Tab-separated table of C-alpha atoms in Angstrom:
chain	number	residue	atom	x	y	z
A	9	UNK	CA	-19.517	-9.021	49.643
A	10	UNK	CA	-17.248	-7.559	46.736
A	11	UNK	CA	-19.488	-5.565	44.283
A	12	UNK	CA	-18.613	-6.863	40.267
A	13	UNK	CA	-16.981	-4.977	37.783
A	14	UNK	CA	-19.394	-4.780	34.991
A	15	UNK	CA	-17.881	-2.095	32.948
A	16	UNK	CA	-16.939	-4.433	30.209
A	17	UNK	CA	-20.033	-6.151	30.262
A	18	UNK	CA	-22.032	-3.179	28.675
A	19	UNK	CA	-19.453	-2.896	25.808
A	20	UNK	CA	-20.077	-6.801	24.736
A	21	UNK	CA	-23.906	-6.456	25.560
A	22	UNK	CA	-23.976	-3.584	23.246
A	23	UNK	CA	-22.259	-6.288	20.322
A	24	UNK	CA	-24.896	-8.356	21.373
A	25	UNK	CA	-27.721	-5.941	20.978
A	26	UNK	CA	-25.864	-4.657	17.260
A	27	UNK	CA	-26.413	-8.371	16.427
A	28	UNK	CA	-29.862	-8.595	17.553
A	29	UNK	CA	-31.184	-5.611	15.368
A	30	UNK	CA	-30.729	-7.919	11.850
A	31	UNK	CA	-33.622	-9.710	13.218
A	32	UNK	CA	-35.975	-6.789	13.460
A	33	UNK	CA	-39.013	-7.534	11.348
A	34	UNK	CA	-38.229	-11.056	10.432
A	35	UNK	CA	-38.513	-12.768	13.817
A	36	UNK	CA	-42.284	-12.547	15.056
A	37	UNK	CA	-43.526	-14.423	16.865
A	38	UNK	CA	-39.817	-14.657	18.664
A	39	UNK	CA	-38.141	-12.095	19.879
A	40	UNK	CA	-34.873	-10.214	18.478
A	41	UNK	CA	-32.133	-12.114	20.586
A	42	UNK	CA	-28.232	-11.526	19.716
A	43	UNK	CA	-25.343	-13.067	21.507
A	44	UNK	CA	-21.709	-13.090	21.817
A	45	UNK	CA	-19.513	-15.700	23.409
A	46	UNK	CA	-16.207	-13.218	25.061
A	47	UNK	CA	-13.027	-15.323	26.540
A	48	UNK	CA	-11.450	-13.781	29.748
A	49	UNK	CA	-8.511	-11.957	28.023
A	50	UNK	CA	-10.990	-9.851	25.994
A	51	UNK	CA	-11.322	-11.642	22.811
A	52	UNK	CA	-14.852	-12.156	20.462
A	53	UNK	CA	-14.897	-16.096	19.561
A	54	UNK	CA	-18.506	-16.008	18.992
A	55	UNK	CA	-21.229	-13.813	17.185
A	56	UNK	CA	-24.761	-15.253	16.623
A	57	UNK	CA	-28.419	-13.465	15.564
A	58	UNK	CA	-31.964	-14.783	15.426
A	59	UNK	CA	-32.781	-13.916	12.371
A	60	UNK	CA	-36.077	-15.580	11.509
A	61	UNK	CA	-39.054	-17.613	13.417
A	62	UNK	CA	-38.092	-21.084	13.312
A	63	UNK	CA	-34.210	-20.498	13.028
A	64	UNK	CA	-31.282	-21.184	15.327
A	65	UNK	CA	-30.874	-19.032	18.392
A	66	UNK	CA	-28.740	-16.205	18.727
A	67	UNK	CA	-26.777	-18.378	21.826
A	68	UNK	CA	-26.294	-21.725	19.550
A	69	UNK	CA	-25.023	-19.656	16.404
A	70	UNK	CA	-22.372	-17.736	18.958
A	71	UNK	CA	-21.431	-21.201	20.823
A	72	UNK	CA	-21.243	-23.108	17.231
A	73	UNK	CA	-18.372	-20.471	16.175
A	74	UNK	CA	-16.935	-20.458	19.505
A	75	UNK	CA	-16.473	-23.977	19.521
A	76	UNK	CA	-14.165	-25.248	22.103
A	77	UNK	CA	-13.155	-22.051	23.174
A	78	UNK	CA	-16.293	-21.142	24.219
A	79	UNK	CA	-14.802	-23.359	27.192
A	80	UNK	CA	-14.773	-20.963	30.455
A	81	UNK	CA	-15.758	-17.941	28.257
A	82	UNK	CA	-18.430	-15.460	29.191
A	83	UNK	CA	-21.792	-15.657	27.066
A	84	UNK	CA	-23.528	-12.521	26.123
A	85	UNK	CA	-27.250	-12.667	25.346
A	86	UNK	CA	-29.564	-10.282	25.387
A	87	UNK	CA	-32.721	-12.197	26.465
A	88	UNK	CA	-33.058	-14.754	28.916
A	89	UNK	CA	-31.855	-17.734	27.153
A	90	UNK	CA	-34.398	-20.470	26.667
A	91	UNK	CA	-35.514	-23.450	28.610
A	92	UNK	CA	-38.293	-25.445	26.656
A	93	UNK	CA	-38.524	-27.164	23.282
A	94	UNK	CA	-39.761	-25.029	20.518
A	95	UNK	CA	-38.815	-25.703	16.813
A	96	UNK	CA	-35.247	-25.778	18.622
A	97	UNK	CA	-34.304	-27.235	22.079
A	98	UNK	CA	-33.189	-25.523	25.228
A	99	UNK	CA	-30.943	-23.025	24.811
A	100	UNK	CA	-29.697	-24.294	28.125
A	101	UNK	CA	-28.869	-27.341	27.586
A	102	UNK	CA	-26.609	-25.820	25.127
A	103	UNK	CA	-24.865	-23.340	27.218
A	104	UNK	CA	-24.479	-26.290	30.261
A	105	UNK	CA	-22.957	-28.513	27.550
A	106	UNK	CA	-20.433	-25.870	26.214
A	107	UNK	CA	-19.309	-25.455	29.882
A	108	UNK	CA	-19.385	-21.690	29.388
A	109	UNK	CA	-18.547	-20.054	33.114
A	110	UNK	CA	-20.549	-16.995	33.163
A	111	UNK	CA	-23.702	-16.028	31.415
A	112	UNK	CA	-24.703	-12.014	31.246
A	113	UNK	CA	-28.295	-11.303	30.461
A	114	UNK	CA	-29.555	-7.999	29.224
A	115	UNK	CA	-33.403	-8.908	30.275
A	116	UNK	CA	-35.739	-11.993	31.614
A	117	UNK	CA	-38.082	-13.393	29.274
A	118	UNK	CA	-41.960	-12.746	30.024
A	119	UNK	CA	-42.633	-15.695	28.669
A	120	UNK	CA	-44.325	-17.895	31.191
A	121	UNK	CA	-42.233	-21.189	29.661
A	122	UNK	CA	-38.794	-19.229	30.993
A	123	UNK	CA	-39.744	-16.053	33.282
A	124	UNK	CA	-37.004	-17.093	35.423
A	125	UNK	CA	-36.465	-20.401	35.182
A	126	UNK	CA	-33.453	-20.221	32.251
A	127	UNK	CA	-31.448	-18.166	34.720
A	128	UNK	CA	-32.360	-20.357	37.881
A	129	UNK	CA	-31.665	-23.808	35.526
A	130	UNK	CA	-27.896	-22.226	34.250
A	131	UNK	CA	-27.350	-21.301	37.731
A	132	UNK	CA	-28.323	-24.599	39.253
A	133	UNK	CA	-25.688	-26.222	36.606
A	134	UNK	CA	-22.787	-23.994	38.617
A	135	UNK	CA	-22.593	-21.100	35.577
A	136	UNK	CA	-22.380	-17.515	37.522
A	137	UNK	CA	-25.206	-15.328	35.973
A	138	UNK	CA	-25.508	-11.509	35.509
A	139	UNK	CA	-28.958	-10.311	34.862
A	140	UNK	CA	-29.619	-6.878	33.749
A	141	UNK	CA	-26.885	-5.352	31.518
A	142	UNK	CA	-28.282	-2.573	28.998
A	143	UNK	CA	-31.785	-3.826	30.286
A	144	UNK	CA	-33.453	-0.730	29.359
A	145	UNK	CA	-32.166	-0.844	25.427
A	146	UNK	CA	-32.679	-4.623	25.405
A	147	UNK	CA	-36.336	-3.945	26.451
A	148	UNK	CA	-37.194	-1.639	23.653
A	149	UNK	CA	-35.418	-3.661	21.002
A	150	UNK	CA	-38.236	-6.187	21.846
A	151	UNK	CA	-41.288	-4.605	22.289
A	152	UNK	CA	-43.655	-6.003	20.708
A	153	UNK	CA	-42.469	-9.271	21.915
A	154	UNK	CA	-43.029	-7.831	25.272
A	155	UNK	CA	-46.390	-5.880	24.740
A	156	UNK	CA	-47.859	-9.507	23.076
A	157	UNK	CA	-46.491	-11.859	25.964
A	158	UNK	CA	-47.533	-9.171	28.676
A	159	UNK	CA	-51.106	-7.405	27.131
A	160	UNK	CA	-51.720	-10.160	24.903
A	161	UNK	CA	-52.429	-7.352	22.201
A	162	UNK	CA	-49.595	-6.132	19.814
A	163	UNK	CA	-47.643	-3.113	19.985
A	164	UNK	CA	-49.589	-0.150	18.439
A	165	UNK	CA	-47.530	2.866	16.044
A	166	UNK	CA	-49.517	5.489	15.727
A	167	UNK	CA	-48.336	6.813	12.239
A	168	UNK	CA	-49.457	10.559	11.111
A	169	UNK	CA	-48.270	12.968	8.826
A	170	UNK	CA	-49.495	16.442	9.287
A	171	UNK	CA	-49.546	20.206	8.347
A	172	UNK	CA	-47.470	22.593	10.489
A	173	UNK	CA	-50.957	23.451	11.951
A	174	UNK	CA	-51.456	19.615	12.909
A	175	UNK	CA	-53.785	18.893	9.844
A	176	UNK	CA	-53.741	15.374	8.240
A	177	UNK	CA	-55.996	16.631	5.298
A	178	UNK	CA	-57.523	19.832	3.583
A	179	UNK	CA	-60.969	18.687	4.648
A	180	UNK	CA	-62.766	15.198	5.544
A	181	UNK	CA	-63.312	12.803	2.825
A	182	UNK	CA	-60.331	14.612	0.971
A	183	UNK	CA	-57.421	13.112	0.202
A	184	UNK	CA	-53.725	15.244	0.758
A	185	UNK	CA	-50.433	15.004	-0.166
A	186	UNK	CA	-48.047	16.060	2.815
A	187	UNK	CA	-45.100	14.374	2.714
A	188	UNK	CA	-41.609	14.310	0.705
A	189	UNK	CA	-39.441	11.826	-0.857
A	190	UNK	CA	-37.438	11.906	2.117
A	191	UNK	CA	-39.710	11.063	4.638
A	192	UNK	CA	-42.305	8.527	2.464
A	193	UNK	CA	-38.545	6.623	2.405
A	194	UNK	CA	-38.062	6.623	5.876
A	195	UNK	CA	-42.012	5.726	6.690
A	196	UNK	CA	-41.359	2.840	4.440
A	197	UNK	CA	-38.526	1.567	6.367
A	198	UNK	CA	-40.539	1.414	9.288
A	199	UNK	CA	-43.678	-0.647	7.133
A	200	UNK	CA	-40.939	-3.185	6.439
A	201	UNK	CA	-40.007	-3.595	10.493
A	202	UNK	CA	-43.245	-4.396	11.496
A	203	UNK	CA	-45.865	-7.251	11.194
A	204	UNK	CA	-48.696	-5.266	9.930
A	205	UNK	CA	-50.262	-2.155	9.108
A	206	UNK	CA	-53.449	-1.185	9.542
A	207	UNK	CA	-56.298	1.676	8.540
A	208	UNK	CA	-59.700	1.955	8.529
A	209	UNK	CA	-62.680	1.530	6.233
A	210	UNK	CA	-62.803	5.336	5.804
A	211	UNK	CA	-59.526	5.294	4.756
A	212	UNK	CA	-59.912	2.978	2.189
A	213	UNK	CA	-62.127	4.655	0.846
A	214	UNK	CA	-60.778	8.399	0.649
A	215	UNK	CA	-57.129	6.898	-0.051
A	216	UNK	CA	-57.142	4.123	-1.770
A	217	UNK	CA	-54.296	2.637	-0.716
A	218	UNK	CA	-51.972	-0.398	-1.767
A	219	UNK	CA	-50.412	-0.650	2.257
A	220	UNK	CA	-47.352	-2.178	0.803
A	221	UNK	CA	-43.351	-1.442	1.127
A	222	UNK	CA	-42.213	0.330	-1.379
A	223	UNK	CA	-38.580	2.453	-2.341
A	224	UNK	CA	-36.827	-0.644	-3.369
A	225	UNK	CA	-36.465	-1.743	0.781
A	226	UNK	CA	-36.000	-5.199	0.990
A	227	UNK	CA	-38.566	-7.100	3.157
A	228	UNK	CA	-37.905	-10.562	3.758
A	229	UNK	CA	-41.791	-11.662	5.531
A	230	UNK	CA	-45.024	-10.314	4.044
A	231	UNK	CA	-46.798	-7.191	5.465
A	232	UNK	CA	-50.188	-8.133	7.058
A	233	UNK	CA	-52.725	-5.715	5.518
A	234	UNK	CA	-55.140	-5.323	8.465
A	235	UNK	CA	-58.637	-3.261	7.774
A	236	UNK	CA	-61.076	-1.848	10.563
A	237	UNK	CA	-63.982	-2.623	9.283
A	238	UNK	CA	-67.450	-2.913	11.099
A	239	UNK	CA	-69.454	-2.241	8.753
A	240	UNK	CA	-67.516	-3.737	5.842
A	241	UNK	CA	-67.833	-0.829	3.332
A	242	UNK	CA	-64.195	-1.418	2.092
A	243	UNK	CA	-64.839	-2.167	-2.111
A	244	UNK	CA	-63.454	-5.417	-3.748
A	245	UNK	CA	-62.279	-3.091	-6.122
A	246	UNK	CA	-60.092	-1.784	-3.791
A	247	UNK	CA	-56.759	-1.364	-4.860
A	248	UNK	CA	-55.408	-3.347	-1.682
A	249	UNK	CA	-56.037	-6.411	-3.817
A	250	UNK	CA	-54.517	-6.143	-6.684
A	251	UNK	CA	-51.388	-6.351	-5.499
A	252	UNK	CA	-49.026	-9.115	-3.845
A	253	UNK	CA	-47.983	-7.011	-1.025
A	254	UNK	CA	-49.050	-9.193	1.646
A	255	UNK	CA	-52.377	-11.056	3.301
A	256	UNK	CA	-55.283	-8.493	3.839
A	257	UNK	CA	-56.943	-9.011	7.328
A	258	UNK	CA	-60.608	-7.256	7.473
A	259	UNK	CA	-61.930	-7.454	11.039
A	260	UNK	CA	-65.648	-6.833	11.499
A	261	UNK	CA	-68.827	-7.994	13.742
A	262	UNK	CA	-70.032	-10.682	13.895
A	263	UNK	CA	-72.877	-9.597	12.103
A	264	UNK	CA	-71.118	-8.727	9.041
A	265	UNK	CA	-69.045	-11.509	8.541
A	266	UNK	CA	-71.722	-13.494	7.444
A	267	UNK	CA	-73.390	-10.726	4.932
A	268	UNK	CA	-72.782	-10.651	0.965
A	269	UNK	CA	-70.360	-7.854	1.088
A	270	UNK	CA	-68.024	-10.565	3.471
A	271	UNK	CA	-68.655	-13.086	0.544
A	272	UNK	CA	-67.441	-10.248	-1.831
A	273	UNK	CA	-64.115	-9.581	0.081
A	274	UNK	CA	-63.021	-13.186	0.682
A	275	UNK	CA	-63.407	-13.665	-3.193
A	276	UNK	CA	-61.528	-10.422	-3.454
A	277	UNK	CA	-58.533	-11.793	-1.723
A	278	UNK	CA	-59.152	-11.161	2.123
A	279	UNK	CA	-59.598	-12.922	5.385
A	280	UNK	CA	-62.978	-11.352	7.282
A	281	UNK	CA	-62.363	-12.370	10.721
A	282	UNK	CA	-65.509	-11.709	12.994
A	283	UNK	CA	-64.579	-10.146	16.435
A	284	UNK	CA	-67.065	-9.739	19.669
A	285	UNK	CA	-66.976	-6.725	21.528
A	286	UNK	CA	-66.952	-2.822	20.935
A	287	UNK	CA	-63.780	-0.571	20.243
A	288	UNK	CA	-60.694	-1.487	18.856
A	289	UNK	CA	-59.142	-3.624	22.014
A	290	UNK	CA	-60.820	-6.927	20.956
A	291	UNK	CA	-59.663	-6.152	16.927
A	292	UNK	CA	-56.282	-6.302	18.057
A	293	UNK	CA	-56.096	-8.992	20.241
A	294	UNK	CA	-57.405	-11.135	17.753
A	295	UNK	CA	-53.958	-10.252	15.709
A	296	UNK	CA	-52.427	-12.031	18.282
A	297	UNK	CA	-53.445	-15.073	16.043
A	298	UNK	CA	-51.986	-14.085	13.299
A	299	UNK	CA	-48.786	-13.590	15.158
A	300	UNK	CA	-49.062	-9.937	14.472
A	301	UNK	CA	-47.044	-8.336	17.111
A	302	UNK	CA	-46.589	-4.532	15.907
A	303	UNK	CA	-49.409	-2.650	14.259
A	304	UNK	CA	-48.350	0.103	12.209
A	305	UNK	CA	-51.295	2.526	12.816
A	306	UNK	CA	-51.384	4.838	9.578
A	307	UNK	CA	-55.069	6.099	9.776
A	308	UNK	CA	-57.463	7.569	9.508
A	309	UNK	CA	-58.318	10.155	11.856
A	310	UNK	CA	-60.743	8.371	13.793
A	311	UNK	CA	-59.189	5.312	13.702
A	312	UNK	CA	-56.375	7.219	15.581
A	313	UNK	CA	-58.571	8.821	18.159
A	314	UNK	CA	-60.129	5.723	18.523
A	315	UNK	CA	-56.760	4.339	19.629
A	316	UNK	CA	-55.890	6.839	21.745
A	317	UNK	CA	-58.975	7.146	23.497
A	318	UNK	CA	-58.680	3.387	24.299
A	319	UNK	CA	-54.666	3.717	25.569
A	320	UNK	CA	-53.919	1.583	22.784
A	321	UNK	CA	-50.871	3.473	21.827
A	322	UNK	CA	-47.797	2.742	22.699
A	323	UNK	CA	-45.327	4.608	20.056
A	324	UNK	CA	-46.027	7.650	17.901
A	325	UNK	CA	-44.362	8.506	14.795
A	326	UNK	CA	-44.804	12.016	13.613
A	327	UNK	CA	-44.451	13.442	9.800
A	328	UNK	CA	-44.541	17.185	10.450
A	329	UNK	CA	-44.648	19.032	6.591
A	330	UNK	CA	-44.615	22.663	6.084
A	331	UNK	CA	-47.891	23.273	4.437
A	332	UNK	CA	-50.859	25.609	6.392
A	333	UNK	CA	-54.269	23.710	5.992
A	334	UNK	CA	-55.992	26.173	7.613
A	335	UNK	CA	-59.733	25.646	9.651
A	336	UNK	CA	-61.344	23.187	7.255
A	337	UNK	CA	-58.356	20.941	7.436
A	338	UNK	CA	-58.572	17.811	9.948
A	339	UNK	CA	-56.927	17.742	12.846
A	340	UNK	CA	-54.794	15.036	14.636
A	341	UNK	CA	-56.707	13.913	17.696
A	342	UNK	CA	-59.123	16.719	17.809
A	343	UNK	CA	-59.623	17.705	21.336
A	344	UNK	CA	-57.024	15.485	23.298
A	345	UNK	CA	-54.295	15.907	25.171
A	346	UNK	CA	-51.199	14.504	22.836
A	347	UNK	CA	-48.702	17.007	22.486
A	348	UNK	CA	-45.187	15.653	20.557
A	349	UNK	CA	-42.926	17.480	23.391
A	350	UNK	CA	-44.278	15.146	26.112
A	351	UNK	CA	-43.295	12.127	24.276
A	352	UNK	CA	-40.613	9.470	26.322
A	353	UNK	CA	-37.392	9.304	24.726
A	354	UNK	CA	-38.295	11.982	22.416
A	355	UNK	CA	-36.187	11.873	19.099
A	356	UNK	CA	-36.485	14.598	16.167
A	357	UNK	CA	-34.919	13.997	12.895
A	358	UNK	CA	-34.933	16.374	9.463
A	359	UNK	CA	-36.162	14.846	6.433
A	360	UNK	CA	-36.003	16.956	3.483
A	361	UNK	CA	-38.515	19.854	4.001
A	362	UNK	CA	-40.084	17.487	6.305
A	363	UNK	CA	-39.374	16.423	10.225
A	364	UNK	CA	-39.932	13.286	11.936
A	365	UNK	CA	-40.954	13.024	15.464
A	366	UNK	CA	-40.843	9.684	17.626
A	367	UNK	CA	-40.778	8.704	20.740
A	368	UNK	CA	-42.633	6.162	23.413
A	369	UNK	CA	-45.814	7.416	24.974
A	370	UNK	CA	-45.475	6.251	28.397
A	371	UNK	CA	-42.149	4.534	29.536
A	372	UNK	CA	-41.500	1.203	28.795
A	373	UNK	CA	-41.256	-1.833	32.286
């Protein structure tokens, strides 16, 4: 059997993957998927993004500029291409129809509706098809698509910033300004990527905070607002609802949902959503719902170890600031293992005075 060239077929997947990204933050609950439509002599007829839930595909926008000469061309797609009726029809039929010859895929959908069977259907109408081009960077494009379908929970950001000596305040019930310009810019492009951020009550209460995006970045869906609640001690007087920034989720017992301080926050402007069982596992699942499929996790300090304790966390993203704390300050994840070094595909960026440090917690499958 001859082995394929598939040197070229990274370069186009890679245009296909560049496409995909304009979708980040805008798509849930569908995945990022970009496509491009390649004819055998090297040349682009075809470009198309999903850019929004409810939208064309990526493959119909690349085959509806290709047009005819999408004719014995190569497809590009970086997910599994789809083979049930949504808000759209099969993406298959589509392809079959355009009489495309070959079809690369960067990853198979989890989805139970495809897992598979888009592949086995284009292959069964006599298109050749390459699975597996740039699978790993197609994989972590989507996620939280991939957490949701797979864990049925979303995937969790654990956002911190601390002190050089891993601080995230002066002392509890205190609350400190770490951060610069710089990096408050970049946390806020990463609020307007993801579905929702969430805190806890304590947090609330210390901070005060609005949970919006802010520094003039555009963000096309609203932020879910999501607040940890058990014991509902978050105010109506919060500051959380006097603005527009988005719907505020407060998950607590059962028992509390039905209390006068519930009655107090619904009037204020929020959804109390009662949720059974202990710890934080059940609290997100029930996001699910709200097709929340990235939690930004900004706090506070229990909330965190909470998370952690629970394996809940999939990404971290660390703000580390040059101040000194000292003993009374609070640590990050007091007494755990988490050390920023053992991060997977570890990346360190300067931000001002500041430096950001991301990277996966255990490797992505």
């Amino acid at each position: 059997m001859v082995e394929k060239d598939l040197s070229n077929d990274k370069t186009w997947m890679r245009r296909a993957l560049a496409h995909a990204e304009r979708g980040l933050g805008q798509t849930s609950p569908n995945p990022v998927v970009g496509a491009c439509v390649v004819t055998d002599d090297g040349v682009v007829v075809g470009d198309g993004a999903h850019e929004r839930a409810g939208g064309p595909h990526a493959e119909v926008l690349a085959l509806d500029q290709a047009g005819s000469r999408a004719c014995g061309s190569t497809l590009y797609c970086t997910l599994e291409p789809c083979v049930h009726t949504g808000f759209t029809g099969p993406c298959t039929e589509r392809i079959l129809a355009a009489k495309i010859r070959r079809v690369v895929i960067a990853v198979k959908d989890p989805d139970p509706r495809v897992n598979g069977r888009g592949a086995s259907v284009l292959r069964a109408g006599g298109i050749d098809v390459d699975v597996g081009v740039c699978q790993e960077e197609a994989t972590e494009l989507n996620q939280p698509f991939f957490t949701a379908v797979r864990l049925r929970r979303p995937f969790v950001i654990l956002k911190a910033a601390t002190s050089l000596d891993g601080k995230l305040s002066a002392k509890v019930g205190t609350r400190t300004f770490l951060t610069s310009a710089d990096a408050n810019r970049h946390a806020h492009h990463t609020r307007a990527r993801v579905d929702a951020i969430a805190v806890g009550s304590e947090t609330v209460l210390v901070d005060d905070p609005l949970l919006t995006v802010r520094e003039e970045i555009f963000q096309e869906r609203p932020l879910i607002r999501v607040i940890f609640d058990r014991r509902l001690r978050t105010p109506p007087t919060a500051k959380i609802f006097s603005t527009r920034g988005g719907p505020v989720i407060i998950m607590t017992s059962e028992k509390g949902v039905s209390s006068k301080a519930a009655r107090a926050l619904e009037e204020a402007g929020s959804t109390v959503v009662a949720v059974e069982g202990a710890g934080l596992l059940p609290m997100l699942q029930r996001l699910i719902s709200f097709n929340v499929q990235s939690v930004l996790l900004e706090g506070g300090a229990m909330i965190h170890s909470a998370a952690w304790d629970e394996n809940l966390v999939d990404y971290v993203q660390l703000y580390v600031t040059p101040h000194v704390l000292g003993r009374n300050g609070v640590p990050l994840l007091e007494g755990r293992s988490f050390s920023s070094t053992a991060l997977v595909r570890r990346q360190v960026k300067v931000l001002g005075n500041d430096t950001v440090i991301e990277g996966y917690v255990h490797r992505s499958d």
